[in-house]
Coordinates of C-alpha atoms in Angstrom, one line a residue:
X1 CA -12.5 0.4 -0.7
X2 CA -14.5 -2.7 -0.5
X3 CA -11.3 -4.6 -1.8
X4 CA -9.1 -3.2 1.1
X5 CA -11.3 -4.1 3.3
X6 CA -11.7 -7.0 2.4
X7 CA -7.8 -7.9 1.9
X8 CA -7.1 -6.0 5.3
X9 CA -9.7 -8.7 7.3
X10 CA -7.7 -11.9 5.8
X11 CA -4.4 -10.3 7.0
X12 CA -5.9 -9.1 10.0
X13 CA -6.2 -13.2 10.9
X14 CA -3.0 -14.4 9.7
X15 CA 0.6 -13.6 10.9
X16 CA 3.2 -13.1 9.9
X17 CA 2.1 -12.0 6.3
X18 CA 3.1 -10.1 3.5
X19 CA 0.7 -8.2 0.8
X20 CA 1.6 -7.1 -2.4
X21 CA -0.4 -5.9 -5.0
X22 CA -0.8 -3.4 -8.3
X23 CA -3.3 -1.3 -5.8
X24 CA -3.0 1.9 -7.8
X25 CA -3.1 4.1 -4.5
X26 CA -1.2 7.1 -4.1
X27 CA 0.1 7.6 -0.6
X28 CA -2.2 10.8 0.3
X29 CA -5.6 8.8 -0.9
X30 CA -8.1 8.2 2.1
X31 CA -8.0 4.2 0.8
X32 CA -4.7 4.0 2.3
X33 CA -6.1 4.4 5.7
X34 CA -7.8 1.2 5.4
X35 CA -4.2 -0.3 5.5
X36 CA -3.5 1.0 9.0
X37 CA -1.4 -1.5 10.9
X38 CA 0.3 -2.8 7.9
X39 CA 4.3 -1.6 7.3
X40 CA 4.3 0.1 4.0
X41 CA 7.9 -1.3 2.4
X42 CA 8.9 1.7 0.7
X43 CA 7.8 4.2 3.4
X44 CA 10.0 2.1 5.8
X45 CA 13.2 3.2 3.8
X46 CA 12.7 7.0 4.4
X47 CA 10.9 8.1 1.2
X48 CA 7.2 7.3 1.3
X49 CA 7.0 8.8 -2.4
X50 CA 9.4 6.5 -3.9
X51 CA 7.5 6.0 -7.1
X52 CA 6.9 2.1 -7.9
X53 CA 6.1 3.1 -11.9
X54 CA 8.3 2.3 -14.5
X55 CA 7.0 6.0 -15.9
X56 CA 5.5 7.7 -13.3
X57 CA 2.1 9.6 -14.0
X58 CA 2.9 11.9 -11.3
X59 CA 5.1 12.6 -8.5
X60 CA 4.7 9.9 -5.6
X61 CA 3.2 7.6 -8.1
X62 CA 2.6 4.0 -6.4
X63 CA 0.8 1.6 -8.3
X64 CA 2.2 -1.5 -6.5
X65 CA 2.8 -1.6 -3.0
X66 CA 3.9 -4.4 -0.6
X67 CA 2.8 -4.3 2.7
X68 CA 4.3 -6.4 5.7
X69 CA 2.4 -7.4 9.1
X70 CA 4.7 -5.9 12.3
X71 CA 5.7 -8.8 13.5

């Protein structure tokens, strides 16, 4: 949690920007909230459980995850 917060204050100050990252966060974790304001590039195409493992532990598995600022 420390980590998102920390990597959501350095985008909060710089747009546009783009963050990508082996985060190991599944969609429903509370740790996602900490990303609020950020577009979530595979919940943008219409499947927010899109796994992003090449052998997903479980369903919705998203270990990476790229996030884009709105503008």
């Amino acid at each position: 949690m420390v980590q998102l917060r920390a990597l959501r204050g350095l985008v909060g100050s710089t747009v546009p920007a783009v963050l990508a990252g082996d985060f190991k966060l599944h969609p429903d974790e509370p740790e996602v909230a900490e990303l609020a304001g950020l577009a979530d590039a595979v919940a943008v195409t219409g499947d927010r459980c899109r796994t992003t493992a090449a052998d997903p532990a479980r369903p919705c598995d998203r270990p990476d995850w790229i996030l884009v600022t709105p503008d």
